[in-house]
Every structure is written in C-alpha cells, then in structure tokens.
CSV table of C-alpha atoms and ligand atoms in Angstrom, one decimal:
chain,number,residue,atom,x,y,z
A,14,UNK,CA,28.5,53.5,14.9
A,15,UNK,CA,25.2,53.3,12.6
A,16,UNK,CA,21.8,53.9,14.5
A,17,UNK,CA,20.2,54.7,11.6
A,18,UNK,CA,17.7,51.5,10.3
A,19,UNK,CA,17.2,52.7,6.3
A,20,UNK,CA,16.6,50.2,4.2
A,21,UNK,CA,15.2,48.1,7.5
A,22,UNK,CA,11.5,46.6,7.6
A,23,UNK,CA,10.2,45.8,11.0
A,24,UNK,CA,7.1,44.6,12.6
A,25,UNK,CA,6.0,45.5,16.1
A,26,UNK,CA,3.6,44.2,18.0
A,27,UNK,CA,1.2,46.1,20.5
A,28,UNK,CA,2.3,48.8,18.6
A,29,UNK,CA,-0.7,50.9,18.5
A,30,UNK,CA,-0.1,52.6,22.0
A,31,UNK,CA,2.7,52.9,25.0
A,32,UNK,CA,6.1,51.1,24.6
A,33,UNK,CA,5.0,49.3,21.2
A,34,UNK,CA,3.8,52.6,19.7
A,35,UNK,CA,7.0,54.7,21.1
A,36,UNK,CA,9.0,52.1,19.3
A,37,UNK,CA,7.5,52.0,16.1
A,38,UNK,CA,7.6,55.7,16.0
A,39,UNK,CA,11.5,55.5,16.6
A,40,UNK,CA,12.3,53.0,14.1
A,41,UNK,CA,10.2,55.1,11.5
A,42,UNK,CA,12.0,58.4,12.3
A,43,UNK,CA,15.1,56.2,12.3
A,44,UNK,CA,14.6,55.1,8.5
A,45,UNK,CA,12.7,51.8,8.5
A,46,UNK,CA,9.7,51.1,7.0
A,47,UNK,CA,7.2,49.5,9.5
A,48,UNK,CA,4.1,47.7,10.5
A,49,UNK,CA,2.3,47.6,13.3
A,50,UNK,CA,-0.3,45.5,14.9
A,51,UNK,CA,-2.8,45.2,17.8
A,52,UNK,CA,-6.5,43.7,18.3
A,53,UNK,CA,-8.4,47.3,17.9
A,54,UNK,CA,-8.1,48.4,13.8
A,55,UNK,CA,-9.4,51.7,14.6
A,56,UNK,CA,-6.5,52.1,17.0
A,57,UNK,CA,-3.9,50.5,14.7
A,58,UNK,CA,-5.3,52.5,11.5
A,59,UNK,CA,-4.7,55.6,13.8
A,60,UNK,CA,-1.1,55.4,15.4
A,61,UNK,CA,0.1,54.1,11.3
A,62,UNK,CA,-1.5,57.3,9.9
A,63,UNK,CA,0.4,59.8,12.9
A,64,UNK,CA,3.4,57.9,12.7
A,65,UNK,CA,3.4,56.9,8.7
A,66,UNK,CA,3.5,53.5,9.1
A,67,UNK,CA,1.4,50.3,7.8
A,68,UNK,CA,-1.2,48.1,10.1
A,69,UNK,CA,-2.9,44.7,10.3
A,70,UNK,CA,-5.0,43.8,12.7
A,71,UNK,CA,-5.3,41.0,15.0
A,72,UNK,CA,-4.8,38.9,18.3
A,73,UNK,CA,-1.5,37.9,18.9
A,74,UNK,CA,-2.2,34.7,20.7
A,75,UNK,CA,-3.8,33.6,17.8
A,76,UNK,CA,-1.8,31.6,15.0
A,77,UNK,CA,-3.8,32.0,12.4
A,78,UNK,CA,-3.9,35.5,13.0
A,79,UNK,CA,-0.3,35.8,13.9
A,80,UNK,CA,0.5,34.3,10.5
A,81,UNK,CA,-1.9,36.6,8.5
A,82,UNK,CA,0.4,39.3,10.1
A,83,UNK,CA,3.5,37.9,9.5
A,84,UNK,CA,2.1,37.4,6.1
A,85,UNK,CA,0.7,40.7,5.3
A,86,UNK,CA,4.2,42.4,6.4
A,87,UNK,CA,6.5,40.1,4.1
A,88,UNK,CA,4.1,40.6,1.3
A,89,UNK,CA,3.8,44.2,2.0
A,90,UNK,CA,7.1,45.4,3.0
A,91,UNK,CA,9.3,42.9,1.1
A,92,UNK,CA,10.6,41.2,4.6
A,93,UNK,CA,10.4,41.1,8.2
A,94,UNK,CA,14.6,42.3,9.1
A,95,UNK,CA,13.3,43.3,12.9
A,96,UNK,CA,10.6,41.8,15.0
A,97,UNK,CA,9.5,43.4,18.1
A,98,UNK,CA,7.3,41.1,20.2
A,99,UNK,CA,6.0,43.8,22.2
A,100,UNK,CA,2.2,43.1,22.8
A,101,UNK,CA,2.1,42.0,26.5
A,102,UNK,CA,-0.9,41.3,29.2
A,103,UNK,CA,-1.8,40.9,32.7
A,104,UNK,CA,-4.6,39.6,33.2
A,105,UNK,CA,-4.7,38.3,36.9
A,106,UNK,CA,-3.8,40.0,40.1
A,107,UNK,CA,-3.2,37.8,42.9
A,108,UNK,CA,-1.2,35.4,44.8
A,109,UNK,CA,0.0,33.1,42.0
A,110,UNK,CA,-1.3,30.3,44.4
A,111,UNK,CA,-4.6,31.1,43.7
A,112,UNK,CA,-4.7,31.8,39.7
A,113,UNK,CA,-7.3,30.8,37.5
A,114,UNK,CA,-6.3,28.7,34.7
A,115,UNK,CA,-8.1,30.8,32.2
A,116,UNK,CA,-6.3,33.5,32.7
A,117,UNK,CA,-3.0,31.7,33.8
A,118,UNK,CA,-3.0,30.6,30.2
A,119,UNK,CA,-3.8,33.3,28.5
A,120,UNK,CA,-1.1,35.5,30.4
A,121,UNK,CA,1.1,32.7,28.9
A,122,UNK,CA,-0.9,32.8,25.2
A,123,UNK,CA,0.3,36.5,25.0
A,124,UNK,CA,3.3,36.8,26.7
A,125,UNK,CA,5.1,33.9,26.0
A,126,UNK,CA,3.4,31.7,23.4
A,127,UNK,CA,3.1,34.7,21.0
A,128,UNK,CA,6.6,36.0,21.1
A,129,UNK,CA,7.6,32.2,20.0
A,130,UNK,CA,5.3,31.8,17.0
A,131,UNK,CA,6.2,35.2,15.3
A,132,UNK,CA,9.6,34.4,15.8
A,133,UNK,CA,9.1,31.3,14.1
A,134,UNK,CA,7.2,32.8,11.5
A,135,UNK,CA,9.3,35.6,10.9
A,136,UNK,CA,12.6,33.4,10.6
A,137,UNK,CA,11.3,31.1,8.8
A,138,UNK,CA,10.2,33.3,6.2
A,139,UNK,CA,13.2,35.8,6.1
A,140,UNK,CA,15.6,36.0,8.7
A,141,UNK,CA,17.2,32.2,7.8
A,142,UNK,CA,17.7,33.1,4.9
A,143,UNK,CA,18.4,36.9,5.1
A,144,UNK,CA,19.3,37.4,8.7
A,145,UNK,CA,16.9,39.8,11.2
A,146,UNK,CA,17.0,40.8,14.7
A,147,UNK,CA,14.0,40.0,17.4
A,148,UNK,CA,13.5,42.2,20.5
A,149,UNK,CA,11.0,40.8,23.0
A,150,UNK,CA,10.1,43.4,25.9
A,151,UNK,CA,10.0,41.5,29.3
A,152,UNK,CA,10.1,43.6,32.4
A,153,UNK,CA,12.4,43.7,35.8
A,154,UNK,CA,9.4,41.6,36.8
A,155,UNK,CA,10.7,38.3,35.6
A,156,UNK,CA,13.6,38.5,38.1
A,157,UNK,CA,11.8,38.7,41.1
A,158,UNK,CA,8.8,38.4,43.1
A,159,UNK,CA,6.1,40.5,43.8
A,160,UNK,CA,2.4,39.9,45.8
A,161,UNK,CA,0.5,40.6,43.4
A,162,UNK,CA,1.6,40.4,39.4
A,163,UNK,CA,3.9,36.9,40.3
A,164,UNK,CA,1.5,35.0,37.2
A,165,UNK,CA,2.7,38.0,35.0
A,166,UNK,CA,6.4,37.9,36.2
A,167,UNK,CA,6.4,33.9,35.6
A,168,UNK,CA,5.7,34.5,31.8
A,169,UNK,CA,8.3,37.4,31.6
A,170,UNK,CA,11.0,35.2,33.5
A,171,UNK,CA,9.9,32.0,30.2
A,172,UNK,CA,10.4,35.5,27.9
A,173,UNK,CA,14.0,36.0,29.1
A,174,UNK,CA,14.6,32.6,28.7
A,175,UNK,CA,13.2,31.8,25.5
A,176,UNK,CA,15.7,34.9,24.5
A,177,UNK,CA,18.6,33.2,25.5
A,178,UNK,CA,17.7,29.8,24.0
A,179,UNK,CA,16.8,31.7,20.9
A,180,UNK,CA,19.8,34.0,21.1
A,181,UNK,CA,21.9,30.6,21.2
A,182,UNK,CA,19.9,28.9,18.2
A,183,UNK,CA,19.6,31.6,15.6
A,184,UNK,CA,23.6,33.1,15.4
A,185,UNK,CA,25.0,33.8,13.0
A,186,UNK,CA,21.6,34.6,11.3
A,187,UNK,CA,19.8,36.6,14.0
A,188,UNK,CA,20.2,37.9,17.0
A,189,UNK,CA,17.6,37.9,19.6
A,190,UNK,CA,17.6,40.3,23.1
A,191,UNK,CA,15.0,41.2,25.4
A,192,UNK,CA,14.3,44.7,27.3
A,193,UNK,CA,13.2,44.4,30.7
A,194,UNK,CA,11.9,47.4,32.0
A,195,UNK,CA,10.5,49.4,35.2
A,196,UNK,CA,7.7,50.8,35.8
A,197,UNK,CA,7.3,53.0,32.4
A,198,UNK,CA,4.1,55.4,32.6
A,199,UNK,CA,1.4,53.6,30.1
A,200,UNK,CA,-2.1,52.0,30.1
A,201,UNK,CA,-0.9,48.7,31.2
A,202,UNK,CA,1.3,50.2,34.7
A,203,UNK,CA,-1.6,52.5,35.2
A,204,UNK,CA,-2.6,50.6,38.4
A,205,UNK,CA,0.8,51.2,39.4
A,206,UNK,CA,1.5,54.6,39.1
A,207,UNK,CA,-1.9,56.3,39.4
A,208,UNK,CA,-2.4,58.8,42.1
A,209,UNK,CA,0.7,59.1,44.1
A,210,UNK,CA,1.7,55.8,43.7
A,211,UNK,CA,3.8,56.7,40.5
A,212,UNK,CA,6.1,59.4,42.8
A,213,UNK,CA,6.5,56.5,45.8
A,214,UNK,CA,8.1,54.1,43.2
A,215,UNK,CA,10.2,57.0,41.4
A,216,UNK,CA,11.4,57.4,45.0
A,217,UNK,CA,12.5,53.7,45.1
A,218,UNK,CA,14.8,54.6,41.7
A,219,UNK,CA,18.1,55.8,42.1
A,220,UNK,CA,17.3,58.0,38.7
A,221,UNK,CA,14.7,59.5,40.6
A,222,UNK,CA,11.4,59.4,38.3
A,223,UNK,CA,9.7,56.5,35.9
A,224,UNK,CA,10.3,55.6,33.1
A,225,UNK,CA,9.1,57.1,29.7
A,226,UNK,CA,8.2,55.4,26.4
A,227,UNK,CA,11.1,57.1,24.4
A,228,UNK,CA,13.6,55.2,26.9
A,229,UNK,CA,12.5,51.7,25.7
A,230,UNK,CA,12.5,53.2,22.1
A,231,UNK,CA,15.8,54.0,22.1
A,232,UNK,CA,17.5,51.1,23.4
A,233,UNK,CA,15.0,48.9,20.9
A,234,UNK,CA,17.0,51.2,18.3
A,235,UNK,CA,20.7,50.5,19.6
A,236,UNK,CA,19.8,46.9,19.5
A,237,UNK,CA,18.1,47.1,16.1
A,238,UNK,CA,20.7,48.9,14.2
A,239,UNK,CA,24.6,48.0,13.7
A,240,UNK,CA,25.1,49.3,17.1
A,241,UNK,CA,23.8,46.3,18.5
A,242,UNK,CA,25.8,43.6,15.9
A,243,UNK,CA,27.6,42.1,18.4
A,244,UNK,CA,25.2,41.6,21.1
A,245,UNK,CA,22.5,38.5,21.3
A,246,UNK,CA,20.9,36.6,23.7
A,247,UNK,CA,21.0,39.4,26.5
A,248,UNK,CA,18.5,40.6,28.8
A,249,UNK,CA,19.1,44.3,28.9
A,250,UNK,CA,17.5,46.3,32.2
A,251,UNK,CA,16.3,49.9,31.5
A,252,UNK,CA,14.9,50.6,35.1
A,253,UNK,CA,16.1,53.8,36.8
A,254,UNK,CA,18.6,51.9,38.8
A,255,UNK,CA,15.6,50.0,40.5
A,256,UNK,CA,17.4,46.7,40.3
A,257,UNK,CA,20.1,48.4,42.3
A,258,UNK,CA,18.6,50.1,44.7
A,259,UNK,CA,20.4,49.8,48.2
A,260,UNK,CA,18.1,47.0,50.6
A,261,UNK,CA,16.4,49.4,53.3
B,310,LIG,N1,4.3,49.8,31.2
B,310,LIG,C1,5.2,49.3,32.0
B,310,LIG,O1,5.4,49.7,33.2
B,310,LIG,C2,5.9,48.0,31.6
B,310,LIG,C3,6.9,47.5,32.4
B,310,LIG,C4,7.6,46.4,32.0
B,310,LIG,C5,7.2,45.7,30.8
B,310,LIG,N2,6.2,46.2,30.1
B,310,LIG,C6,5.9,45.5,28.9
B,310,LIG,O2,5.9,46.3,27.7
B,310,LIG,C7,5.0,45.8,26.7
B,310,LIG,C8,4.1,46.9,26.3
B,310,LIG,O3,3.3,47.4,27.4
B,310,LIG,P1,2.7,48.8,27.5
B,310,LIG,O4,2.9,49.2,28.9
B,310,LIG,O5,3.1,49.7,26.4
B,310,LIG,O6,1.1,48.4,27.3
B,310,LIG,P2,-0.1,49.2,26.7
B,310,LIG,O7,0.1,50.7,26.7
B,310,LIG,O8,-1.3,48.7,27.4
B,310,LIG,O9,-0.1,48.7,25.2
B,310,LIG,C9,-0.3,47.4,24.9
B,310,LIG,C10,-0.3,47.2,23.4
B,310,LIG,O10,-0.5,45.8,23.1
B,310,LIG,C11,-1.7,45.6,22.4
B,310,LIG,N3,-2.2,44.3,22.8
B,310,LIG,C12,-2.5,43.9,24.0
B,310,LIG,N4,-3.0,42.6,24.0
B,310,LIG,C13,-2.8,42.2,22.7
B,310,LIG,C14,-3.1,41.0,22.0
B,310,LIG,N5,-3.6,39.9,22.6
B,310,LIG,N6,-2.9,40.9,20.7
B,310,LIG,C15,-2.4,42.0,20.0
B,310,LIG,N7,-2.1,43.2,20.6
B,310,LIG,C16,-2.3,43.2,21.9
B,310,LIG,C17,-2.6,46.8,22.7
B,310,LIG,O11,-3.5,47.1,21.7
B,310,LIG,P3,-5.0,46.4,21.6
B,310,LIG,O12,-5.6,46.7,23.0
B,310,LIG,O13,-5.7,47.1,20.5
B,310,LIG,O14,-4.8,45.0,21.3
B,310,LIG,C18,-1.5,47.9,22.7
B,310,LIG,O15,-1.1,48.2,21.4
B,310,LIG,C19,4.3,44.6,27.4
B,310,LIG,O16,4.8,43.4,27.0
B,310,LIG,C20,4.5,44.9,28.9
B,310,LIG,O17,4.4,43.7,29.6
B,310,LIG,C21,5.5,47.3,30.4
C-alpha cells in the first residue's frame, strides 16, 4: 500500500511548531510539497526553511486571513489535495461553569470555527473539483470530561463532529478524519506534563510513556496517502491506550 504523498500539495495549519510542525515535516519527507501557517512570520519563515517548505502568515480565526492563506497556497502550489486543520488553543482553565465569553469564543474561533472555513475554502477551490483529503486534530479530550480544560474539550467534541458531518457531505470527493490525541509533549500540554506531572500521566497509559510529535505525523500520513482511501468520517485515537486504561 502507497504512503508515499508525491505529486501531493498540502497546507497545515499551526504548522510552525509541535504536532503541526511534526506533520508538515512528514508530509515533506514523504514527497508533498507544502505550506505552512501560524500567527508569528519569524516562526513560520523558520520551520519552512529547516523543513523546505513554503509559509504565510496569519490568524486562523480570521476569514480574511484564512482566505489569503488558502489563496496564497492554491496560487502557489497549484492546489490544496490535503488540509490539515491543526492550529488549536486553550485559552481558559476552569470550571466550564464559570467561562468567560471572550475566551469561550475564541476557544471556539480557533478550534472549531477555523477548521470549518478552511475546509470550505479549500473545497471549494480544489477538492470539488479535484478531490483532497482534510485531517483535523482533536484530542481524547472531546470524549470526556475533565476539571479543568472542559471549554477546550467542548470545541474538540464540535471538531469530531463536524468530521463526521463533513466525512458524510464530501464522499466521493474528499474524505475528512480527525486524530484525537493524548497527552503529546509540546508547548500547548506543557502545563500538563511539566515537572513530574508528565511521568504520573505516562503511568496512567498502558504504552507506558507520552506521546511524541512523530506519532501524530505518521498516522496524519496513513490517512493522507492511498493507505487511508477507504476510510472517512472517523475519529482515530493515538493515546497510549489511555482511553482503555482499566477503572482504578
Ligand atoms: N499537545 C498535546 O498534548 C495535544 C493533545 C491533543 C490535541 N492537541 C491538539 O494538537 C494541535 C496542535 O497542538 P500542539 O500541542 O502542537 O501546540 P503548539 O506546540 O502550541 O503549536 C500550536 C501551533 O498553532 C499555531 N497557532 C496557535 N494559535 C493560532 C492561531 N490563532 N492562528 C494560527 N496559528 C495558530 C502556533 O503558532 P503561532 O503561535 O505562531 O500562531 C503553533 O504553530 C492543537 O489543535 C491541539 O489542540 C494537542
């Protein structure tokens, strides 16, 4: 079965650092030619020259930026074949009873919002016509509960969703999945595994440690290439065996 993406263009978003960055990297190495995009420039300019990939700039919550991006990559690249709505924010720690609408919304703006306007963008510009693949990166978050990131695991359980609803609208042309991961070692999770918080939660996994960058890369490629031609509208976990741990 083909893993390899030549001849592939793909965008990925929040893909100057962590998961976004890791996939980008894997989809280059893999063949594809690839943009990436994220608020900072500087940041952006640097992962696309380590990686050899292209950049834009911007905030994905914003439509007007999202469709400069979307733009820039059809213009630039020929076509947008895989989209990787990746970017992803947590603004507001608490009990969801008590969240701020500010940043209730723009938990939502960037997590949910964003993933739905670049799809739209992006099929409406290439994949109706030429077919594409979308991977949205949720988390094991949006099947449960937790004290303290519920706002954030709302807007990942409306990702998951949105995936299936998509998943159902877009066949044959596109297929659309979603990777849900643990807790995977970047800026974003630092609060969660700094110190020895990081070995309590490995603990907690059956595979015994957290998870790494290259694991959400390489399941972003399965589903990106041939490999994954049968397979839409699926939330795919990539957790250690977290989900499954036995109940104490
Ligand atoms: N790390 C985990 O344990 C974990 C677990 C489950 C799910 N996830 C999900 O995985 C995805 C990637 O997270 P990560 O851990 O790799 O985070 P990260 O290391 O903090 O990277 C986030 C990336 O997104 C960009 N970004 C953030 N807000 C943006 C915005 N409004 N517009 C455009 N770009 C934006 C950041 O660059 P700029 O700052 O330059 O914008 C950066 O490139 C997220 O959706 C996250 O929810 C992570």
């Amino acid at each position: 079965m083909d893993l390899r993406l030549d001849g592939k263009t793909a965008l990925v978003t929040g893909g100057s650092r962590g998961i976004g960055k890791a996939i980008a990297k894997a989809f280059v190495e893999s063949g594809a030619e690839v943009m990436i995009t994220s608020r900072k420039a500087e940041s952006c300019e640097e992962t696309a020259n380590e990686i050899g990939c292209l950049w834009e700039a911007g905030h994905v919550g914003n439509p007007e930026d999202a469709e400069r991006i979307v733009g820039a990559t059809v213009e630039r690249l020929g076509g947008v074949d895989i989209l990787v709505n990746n970017a992803g924010t947590g603004p507001y720690n608490g009990p969801v009873i008590d969240a701020d609408l500010p940043r209730w919304n723009k938990t939502f703006e960037v997590n949910l919002t964003a993933p739905l306007v670049f799809s739209q963008l992006c099929w409406n510009q290439h994949m109706k016509e030429n077919g594409g693949v979308i991977i949205n990166i949720a988390s094991v978050g949006g099947f449960g509960t937790h004290p303290h990131i519920g706002v954030y695991d709302i807007s990942k359980a409306a990702l998951i969703h949105l995936t299936k609803q998509l998943g159902a609208e877009l066949g044959p042309q596109a297929r659309v999945n979603v990777l849900c991961p643990g807790l995977v070692k970047t800026d974003l999770s630092r609060f969660l595994w700094e110190g020895d918080k990081g070995d309590e939660v490995a603990k907690m996994y059956p595979l015994e440690r957290l998870g790494e960058v290259e694991d959400i890369a390489a399941a972003a490629c399965w589903l990106a290439a041939d490999s994954g031609q049968w397979i839409t509208g699926q939330a795919i976990v990539l957790d250690g065996g977290g989900m499954v741990k036995f109940s104490e």
